[in-house]
mmCIF file with all atom_site columns, C-alpha atoms in Angstrom:
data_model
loop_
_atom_site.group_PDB
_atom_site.id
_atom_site.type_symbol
_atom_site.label_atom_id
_atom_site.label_alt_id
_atom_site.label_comp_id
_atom_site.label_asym_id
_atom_site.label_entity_id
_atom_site.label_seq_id
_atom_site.pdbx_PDB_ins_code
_atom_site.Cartn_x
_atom_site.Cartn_y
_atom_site.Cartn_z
_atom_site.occupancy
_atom_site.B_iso_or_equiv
_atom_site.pdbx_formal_charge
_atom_site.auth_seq_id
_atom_site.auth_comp_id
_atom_site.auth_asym_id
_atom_site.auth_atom_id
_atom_site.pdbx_PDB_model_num
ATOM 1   C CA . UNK A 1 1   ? 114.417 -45.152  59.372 1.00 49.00 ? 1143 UNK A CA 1
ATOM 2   C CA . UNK A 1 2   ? 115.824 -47.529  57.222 1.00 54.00 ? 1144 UNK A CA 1
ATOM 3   C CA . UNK A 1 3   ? 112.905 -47.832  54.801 1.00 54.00 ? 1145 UNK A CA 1
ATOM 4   C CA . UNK A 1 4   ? 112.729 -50.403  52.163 1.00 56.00 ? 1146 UNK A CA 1
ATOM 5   C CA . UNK A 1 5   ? 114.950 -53.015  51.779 1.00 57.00 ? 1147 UNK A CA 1
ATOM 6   C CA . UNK A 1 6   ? 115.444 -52.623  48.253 1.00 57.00 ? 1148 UNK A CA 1
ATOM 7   C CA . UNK A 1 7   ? 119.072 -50.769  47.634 1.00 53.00 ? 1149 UNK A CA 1
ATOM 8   C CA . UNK A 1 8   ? 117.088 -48.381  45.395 1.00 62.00 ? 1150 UNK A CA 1
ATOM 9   C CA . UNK A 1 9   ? 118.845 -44.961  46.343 1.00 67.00 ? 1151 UNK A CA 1
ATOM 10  C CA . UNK A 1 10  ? 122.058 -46.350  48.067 1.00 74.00 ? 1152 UNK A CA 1
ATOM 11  C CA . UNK A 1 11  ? 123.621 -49.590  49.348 1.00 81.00 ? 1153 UNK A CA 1
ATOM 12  C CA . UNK A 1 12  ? 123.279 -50.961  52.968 1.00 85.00 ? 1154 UNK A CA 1
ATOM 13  C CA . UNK A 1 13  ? 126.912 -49.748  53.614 1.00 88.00 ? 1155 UNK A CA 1
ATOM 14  C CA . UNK A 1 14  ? 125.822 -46.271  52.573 1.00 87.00 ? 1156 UNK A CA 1
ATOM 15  C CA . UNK A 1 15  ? 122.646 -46.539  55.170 1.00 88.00 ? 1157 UNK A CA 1
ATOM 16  C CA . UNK A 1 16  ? 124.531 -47.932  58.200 1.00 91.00 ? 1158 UNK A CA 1
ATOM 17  C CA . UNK A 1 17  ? 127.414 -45.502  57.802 1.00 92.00 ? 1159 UNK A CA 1
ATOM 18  C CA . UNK A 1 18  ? 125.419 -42.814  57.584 1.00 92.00 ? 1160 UNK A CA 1
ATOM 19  C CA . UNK A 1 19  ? 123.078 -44.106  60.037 1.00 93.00 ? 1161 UNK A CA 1
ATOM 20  C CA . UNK A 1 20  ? 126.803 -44.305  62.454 1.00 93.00 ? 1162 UNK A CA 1
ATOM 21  C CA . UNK A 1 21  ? 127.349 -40.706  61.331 1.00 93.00 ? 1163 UNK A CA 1
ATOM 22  C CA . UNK A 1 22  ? 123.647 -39.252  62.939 1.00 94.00 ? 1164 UNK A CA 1
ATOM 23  C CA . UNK A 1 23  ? 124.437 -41.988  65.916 1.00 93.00 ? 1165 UNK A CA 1
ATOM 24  C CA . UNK A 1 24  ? 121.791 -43.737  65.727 1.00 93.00 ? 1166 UNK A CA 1
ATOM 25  C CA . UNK A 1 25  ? 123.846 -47.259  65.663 1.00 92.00 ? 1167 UNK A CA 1
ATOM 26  C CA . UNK A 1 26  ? 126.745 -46.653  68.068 1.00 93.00 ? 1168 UNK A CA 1
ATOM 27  C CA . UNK A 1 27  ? 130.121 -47.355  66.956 1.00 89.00 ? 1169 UNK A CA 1
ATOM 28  C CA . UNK A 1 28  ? 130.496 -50.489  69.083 1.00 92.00 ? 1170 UNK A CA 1
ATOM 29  C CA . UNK A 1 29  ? 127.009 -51.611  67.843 1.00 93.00 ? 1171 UNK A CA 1
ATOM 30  C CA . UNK A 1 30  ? 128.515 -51.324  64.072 1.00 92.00 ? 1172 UNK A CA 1
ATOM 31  C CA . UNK A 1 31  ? 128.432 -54.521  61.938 1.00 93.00 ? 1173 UNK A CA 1
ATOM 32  C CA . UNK A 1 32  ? 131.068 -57.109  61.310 1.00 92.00 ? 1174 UNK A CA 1
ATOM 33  C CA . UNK A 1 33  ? 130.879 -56.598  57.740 1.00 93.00 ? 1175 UNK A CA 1
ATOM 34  C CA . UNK A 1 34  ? 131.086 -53.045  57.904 1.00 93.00 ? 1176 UNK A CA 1
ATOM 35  C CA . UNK A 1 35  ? 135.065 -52.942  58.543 1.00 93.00 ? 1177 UNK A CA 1
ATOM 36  C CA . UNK A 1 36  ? 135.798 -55.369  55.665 1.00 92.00 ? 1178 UNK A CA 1
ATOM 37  C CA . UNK A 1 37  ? 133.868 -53.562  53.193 1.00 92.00 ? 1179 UNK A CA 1
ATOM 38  C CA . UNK A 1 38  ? 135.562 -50.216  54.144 1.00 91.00 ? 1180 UNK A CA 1
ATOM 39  C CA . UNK A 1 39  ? 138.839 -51.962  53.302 1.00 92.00 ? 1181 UNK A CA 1
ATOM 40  C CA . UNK A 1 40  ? 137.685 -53.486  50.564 1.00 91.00 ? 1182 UNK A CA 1
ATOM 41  C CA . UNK A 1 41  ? 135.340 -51.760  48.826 1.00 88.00 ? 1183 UNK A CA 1
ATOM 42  C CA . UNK A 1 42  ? 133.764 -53.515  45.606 1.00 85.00 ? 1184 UNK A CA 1
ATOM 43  C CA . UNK A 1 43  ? 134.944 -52.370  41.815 1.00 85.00 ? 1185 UNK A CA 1
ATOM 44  C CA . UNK A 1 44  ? 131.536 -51.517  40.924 1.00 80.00 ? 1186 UNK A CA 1
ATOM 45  C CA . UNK A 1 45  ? 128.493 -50.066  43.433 1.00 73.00 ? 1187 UNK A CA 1
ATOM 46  C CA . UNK A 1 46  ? 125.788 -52.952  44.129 1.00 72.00 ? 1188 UNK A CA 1
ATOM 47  C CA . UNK A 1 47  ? 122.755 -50.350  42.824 1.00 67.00 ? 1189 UNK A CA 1
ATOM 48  C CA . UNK A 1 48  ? 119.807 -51.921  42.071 1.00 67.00 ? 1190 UNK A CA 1
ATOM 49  C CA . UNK A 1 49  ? 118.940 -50.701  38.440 1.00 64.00 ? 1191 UNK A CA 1
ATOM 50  C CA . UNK A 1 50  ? 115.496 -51.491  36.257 1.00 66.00 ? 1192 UNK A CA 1
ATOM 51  C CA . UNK A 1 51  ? 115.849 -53.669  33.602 1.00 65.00 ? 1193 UNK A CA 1
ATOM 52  C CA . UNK A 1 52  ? 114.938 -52.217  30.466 1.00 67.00 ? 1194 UNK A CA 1
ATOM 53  C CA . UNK A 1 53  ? 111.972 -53.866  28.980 1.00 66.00 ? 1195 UNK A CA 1
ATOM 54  C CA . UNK A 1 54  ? 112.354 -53.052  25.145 1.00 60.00 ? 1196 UNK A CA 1
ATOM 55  C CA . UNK A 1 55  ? 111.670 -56.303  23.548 1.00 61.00 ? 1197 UNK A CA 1
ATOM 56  C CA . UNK A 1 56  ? 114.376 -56.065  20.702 1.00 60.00 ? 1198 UNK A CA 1
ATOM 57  C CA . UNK A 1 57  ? 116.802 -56.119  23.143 1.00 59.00 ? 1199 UNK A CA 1
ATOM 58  C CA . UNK A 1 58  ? 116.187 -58.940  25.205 1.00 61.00 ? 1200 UNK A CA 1
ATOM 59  C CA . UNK A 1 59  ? 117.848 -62.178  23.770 1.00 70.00 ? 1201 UNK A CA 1
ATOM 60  C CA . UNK A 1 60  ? 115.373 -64.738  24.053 1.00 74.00 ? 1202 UNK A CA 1
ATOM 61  C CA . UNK A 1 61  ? 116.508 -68.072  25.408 1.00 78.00 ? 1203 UNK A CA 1
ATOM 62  C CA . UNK A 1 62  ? 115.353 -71.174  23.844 1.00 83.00 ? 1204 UNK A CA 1
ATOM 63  C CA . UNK A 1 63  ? 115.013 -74.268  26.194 1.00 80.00 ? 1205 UNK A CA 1
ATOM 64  C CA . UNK A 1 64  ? 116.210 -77.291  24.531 1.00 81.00 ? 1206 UNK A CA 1
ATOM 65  C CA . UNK A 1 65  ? 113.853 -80.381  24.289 1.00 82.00 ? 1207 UNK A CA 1
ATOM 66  C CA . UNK A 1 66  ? 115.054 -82.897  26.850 1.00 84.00 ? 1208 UNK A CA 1
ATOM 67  C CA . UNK A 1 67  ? 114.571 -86.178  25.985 1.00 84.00 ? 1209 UNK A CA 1
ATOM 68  C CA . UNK A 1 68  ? 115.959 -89.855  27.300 1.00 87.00 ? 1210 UNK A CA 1
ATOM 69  C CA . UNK A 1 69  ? 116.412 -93.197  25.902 1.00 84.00 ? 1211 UNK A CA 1
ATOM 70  C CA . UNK A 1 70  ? 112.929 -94.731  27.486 1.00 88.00 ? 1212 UNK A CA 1
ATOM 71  C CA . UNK A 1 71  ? 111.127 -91.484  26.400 1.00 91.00 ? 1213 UNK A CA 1
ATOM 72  C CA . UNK A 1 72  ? 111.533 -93.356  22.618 1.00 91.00 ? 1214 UNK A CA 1
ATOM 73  C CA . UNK A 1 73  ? 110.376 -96.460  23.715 1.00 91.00 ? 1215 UNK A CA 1
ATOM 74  C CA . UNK A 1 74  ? 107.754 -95.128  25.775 1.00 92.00 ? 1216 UNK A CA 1
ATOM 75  C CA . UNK A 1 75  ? 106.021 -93.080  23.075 1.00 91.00 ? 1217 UNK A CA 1
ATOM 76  C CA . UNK A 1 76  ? 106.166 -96.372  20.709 1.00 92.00 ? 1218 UNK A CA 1
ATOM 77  C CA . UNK A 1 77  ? 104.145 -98.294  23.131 1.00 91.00 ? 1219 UNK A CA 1
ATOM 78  C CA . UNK A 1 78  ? 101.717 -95.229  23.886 1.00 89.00 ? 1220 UNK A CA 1
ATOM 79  C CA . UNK A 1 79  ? 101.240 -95.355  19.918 1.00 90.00 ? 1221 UNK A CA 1
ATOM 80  C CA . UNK A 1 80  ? 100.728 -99.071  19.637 1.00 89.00 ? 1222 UNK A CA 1
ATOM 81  C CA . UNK A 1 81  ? 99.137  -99.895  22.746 1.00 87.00 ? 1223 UNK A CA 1
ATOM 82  C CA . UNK A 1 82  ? 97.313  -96.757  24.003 1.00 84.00 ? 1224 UNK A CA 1
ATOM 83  C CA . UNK A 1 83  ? 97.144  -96.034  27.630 1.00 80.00 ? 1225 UNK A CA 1
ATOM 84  C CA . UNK A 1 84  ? 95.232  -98.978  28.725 1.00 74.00 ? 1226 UNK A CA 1
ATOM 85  C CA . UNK A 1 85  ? 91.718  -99.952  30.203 1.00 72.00 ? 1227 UNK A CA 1
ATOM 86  C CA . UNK A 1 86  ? 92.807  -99.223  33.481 1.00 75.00 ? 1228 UNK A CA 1
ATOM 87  C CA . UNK A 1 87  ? 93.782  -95.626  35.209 1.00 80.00 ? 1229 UNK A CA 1
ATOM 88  C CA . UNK A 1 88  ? 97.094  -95.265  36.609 1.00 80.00 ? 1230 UNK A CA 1
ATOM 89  C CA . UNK A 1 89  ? 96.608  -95.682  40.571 1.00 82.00 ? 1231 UNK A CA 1
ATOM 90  C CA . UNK A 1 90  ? 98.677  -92.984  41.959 1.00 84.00 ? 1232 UNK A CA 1
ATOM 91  C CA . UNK A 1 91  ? 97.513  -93.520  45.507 1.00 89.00 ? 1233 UNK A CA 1
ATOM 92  C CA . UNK A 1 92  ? 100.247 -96.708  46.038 1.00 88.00 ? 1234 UNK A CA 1
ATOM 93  C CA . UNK A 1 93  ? 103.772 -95.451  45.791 1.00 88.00 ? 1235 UNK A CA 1
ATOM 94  C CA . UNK A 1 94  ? 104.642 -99.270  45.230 1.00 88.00 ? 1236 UNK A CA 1
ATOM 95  C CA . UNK A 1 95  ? 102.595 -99.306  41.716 1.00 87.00 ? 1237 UNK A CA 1
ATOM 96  C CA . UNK A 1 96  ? 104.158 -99.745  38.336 1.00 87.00 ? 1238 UNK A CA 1
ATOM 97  C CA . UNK A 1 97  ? 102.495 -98.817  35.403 1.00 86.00 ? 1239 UNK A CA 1
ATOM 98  C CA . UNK A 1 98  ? 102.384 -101.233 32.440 1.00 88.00 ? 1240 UNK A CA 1
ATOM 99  C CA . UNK A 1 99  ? 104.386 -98.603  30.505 1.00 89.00 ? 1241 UNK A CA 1
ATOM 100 C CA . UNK A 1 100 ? 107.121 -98.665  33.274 1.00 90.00 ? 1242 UNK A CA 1
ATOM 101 C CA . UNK A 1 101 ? 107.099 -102.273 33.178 1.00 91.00 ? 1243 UNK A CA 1
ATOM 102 C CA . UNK A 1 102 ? 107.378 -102.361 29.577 1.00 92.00 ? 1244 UNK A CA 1
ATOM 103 C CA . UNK A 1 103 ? 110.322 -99.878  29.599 1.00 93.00 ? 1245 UNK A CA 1
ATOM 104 C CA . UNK A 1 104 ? 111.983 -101.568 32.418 1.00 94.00 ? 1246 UNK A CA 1
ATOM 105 C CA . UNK A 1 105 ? 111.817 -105.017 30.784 1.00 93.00 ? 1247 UNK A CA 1
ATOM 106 C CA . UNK A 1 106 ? 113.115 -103.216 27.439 1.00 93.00 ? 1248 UNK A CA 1
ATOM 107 C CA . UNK A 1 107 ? 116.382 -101.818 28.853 1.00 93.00 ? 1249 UNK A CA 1
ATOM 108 C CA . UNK A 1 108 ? 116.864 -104.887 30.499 1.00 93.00 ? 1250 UNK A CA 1
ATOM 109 C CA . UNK A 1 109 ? 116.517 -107.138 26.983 1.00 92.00 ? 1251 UNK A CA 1
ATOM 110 C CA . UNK A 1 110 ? 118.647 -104.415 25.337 1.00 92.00 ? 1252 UNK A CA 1
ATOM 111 C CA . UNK A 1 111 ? 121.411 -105.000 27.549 1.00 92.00 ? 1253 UNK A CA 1
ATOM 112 C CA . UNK A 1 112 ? 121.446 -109.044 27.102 1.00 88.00 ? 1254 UNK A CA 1
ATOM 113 C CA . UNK A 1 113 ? 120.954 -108.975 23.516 1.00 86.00 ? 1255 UNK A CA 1
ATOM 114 C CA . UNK A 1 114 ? 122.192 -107.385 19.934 1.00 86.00 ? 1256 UNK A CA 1
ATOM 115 C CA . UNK A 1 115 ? 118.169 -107.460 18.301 1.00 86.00 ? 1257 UNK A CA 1
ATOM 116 C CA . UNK A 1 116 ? 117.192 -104.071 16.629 1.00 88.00 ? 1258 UNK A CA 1
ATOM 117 C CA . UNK A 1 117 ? 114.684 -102.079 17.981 1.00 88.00 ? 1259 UNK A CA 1
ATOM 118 C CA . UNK A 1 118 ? 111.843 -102.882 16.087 1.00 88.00 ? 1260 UNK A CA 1
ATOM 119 C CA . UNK A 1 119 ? 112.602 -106.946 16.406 1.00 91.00 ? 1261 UNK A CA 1
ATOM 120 C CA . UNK A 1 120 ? 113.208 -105.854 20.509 1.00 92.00 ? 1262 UNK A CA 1
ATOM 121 C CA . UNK A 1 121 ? 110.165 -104.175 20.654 1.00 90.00 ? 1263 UNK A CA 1
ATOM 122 C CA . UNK A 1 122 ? 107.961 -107.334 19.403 1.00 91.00 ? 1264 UNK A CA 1
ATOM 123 C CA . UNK A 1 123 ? 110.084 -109.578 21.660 1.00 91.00 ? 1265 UNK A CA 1
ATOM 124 C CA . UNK A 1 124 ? 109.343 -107.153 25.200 1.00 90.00 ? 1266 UNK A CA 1
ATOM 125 C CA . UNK A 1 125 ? 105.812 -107.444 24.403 1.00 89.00 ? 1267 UNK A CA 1
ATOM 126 C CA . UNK A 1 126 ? 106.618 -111.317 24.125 1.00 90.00 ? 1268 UNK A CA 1
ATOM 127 C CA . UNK A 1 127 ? 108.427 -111.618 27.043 1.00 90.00 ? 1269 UNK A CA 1
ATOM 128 C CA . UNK A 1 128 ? 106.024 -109.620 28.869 1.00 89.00 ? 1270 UNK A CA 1
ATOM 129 C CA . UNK A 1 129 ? 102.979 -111.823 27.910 1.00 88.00 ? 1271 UNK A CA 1
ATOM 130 C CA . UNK A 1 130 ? 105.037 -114.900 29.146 1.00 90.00 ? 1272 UNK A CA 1
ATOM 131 C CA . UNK A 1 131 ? 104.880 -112.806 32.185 1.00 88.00 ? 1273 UNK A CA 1
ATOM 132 C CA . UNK A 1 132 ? 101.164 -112.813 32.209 1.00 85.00 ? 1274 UNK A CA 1
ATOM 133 C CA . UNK A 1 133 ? 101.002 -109.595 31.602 1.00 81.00 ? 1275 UNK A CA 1
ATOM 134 C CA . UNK A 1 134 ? 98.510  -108.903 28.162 1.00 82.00 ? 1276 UNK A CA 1
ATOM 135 C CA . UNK A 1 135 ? 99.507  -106.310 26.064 1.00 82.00 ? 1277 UNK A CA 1
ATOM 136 C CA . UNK A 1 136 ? 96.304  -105.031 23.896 1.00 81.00 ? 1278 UNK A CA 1
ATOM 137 C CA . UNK A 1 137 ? 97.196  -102.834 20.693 1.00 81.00 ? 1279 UNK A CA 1
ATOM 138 C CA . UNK A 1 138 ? 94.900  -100.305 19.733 1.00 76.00 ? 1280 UNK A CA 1
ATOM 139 C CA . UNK A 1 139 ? 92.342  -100.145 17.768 1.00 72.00 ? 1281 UNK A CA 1
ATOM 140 C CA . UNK A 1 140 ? 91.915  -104.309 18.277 1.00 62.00 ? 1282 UNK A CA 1
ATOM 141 C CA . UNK A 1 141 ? 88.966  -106.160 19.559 1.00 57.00 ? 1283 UNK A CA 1
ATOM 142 C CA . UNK A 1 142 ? 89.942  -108.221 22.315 1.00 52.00 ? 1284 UNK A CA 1
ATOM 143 C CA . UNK A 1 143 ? 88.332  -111.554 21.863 1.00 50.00 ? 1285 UNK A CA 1
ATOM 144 C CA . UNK A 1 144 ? 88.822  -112.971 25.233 1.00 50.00 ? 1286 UNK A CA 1
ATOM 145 C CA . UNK A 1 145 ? 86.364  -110.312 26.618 1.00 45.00 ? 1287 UNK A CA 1
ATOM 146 C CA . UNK A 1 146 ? 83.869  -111.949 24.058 1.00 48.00 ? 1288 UNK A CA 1
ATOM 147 C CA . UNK A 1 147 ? 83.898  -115.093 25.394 1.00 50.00 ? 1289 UNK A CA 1
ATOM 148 C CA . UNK A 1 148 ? 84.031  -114.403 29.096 1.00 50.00 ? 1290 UNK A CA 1
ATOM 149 C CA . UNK A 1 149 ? 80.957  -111.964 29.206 1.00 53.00 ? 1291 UNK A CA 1
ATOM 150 C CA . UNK A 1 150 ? 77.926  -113.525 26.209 1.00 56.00 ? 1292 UNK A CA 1
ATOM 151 C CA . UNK A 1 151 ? 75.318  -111.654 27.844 1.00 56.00 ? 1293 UNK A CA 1
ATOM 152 C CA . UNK A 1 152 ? 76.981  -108.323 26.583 1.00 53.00 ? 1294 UNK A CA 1
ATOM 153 C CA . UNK A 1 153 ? 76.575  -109.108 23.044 1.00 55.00 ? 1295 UNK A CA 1
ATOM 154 C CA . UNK A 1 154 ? 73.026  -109.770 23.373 1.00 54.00 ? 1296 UNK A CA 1
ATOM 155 C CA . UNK A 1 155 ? 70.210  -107.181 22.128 1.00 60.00 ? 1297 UNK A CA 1
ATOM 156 C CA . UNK A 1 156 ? 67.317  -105.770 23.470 1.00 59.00 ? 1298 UNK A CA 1
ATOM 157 C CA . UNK A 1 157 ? 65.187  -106.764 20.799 1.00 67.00 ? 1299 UNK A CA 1
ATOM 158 C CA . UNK A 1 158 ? 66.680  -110.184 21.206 1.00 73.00 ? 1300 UNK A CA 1
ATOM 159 C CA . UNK A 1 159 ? 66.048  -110.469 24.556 1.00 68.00 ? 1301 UNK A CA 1
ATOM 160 C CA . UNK A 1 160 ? 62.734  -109.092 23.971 1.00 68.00 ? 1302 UNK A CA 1
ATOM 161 C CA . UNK A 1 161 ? 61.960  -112.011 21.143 1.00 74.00 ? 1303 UNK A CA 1
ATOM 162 C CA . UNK A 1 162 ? 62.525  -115.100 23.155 1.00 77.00 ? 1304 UNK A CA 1
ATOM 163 C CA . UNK A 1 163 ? 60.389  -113.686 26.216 1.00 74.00 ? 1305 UNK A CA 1
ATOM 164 C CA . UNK A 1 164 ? 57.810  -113.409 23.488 1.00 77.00 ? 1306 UNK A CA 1
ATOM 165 C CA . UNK A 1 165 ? 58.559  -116.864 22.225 1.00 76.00 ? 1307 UNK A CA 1
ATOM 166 C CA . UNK A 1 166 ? 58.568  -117.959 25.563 1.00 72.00 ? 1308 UNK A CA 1
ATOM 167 C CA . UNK A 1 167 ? 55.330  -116.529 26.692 1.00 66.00 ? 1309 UNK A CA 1
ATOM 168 C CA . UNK A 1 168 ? 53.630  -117.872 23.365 1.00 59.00 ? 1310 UNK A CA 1
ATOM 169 C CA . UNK A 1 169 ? 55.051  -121.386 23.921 1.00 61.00 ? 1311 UNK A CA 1
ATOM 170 C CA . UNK A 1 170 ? 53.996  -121.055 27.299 1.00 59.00 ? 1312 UNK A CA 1
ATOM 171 C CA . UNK A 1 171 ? 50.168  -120.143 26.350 1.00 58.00 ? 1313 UNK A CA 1
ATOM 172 C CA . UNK A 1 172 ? 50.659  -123.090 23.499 1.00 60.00 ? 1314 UNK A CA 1
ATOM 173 C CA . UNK A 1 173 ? 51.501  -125.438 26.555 1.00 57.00 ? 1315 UNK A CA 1
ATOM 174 C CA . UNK A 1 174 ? 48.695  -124.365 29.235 1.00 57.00 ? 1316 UNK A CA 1
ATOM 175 C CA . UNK A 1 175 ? 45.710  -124.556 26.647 1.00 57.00 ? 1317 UNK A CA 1
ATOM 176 C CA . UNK A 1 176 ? 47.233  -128.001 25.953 1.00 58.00 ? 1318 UNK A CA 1
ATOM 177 C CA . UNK A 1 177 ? 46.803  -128.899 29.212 1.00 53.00 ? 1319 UNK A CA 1
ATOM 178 C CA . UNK A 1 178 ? 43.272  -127.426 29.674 1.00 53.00 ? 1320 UNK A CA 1
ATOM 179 C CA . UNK A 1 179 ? 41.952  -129.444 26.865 1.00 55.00 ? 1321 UNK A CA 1
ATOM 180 C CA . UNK A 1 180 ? 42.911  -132.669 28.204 1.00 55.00 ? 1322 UNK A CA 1
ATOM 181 C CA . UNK A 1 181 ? 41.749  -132.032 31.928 1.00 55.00 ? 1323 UNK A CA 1
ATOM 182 C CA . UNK A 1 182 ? 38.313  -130.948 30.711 1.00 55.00 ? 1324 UNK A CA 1
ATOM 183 C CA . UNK A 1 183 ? 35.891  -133.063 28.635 1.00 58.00 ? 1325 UNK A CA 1
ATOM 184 C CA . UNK A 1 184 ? 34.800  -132.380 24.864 1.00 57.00 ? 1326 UNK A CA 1
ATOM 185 C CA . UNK A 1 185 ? 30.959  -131.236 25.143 1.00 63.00 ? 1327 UNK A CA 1
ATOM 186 C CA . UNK A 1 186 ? 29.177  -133.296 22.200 1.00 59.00 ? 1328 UNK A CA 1
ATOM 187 C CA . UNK A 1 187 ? 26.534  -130.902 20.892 1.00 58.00 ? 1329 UNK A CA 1
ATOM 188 C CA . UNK A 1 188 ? 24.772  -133.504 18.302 1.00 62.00 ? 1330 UNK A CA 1
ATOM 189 C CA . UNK A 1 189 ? 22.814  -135.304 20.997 1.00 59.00 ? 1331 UNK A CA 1
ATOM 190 C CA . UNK A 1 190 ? 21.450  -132.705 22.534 1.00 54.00 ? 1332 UNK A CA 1
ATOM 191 C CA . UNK A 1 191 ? 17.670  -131.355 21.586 1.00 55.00 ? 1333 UNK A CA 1
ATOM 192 C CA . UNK A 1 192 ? 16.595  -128.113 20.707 1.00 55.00 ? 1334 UNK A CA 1
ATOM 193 C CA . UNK A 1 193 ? 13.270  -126.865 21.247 1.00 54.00 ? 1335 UNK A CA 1
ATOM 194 C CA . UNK A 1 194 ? 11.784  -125.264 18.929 1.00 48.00 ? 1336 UNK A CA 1
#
């Protein structure tokens, strides 16, 4: 009987009272409530009413950009040093990005000394490296990954060239050794019949 729960055509004071009045509830079954807000009835009736949705009239509210102290330094080192080789590895709660560690080790420079930012970024990256952590801007080649991996740099077509020159010298070398194992044939002594 009571229908939707949405105060739509009356307020759940109106329904229990006049659910009271056709007995339904029994006055000893009433509400607490129900005594307090016949004393003190509200100023205006809790209706629910339909907004009106005429766009001129609503006031749209702008949401201002939020934006902290690291969020500065962090987009600085995403512009000079680019997200990284590696993927962030969300399945350890314990792990620290390099970002995080270079904003954590930038507050913590900022506090001790009076350099401007610029001059504090340079000397994070610093003090991170003495860390042994390597910073790699972007856009630059990193030379140590030259010299630990050669075989990267080589071609195909290089590769292919010295198995050639290899097999050649190889052929060179083996009818070497077949002319010395087997005797020269002299062909002037030998009579033809004619």
């Amino acid at each position: 009987m009571a229908g939707s729960r949405l105060e739509k055509f009356g307020t759940v004071f109106n329904r229990v009272r006049d659910l009271m009045r056709s007995g339904v509830i029994q006055p000893t079954e009433k509400p607490l409530w129900y005594d307090v807000y016949q004393a003190f009835p509200p100023k205006r009736d809790p209706l629910q009413v339909k907004p009106r949705n005429r766009p001129s009239s609503q006031k749209r509210e702008t949401v201002h950009d939020i934006f902290y102290q690291e969020d500065e330094v962090r987009a600085k080192f995403y512009e000079q040093y680019g997200a990284g080789p590696w993927p962030l590895d969300l399945t350890k709660s314990s792990y620290v990005s390099m970002c995080q560690r270079f904003v954590n080790k930038y507050t913590d420079l900022k506090r001790h000394s009076e350099l401007d930012e610029s001059a504090l970024f340079e000397e994070t990256g610093k003090a991170l490296l003495s860390e042994g952590l390597v910073l790699r801007r972007k856009g630059a080649s990193s030379v140590s990954a030259e010299s630990k991996e050669p075989m990267l740099r080589l071609k195909l077509t290089d590769m292919l060239a010295e198995k050639q020159s290899v097999g050649v010298d190889s052929k060179e070398t083996m009818d070497q050794t077949t002319q010395m194992e087997t005797p020269p044939i002299d062909h002037s002594n030998s009579k033809t019949t004619g």
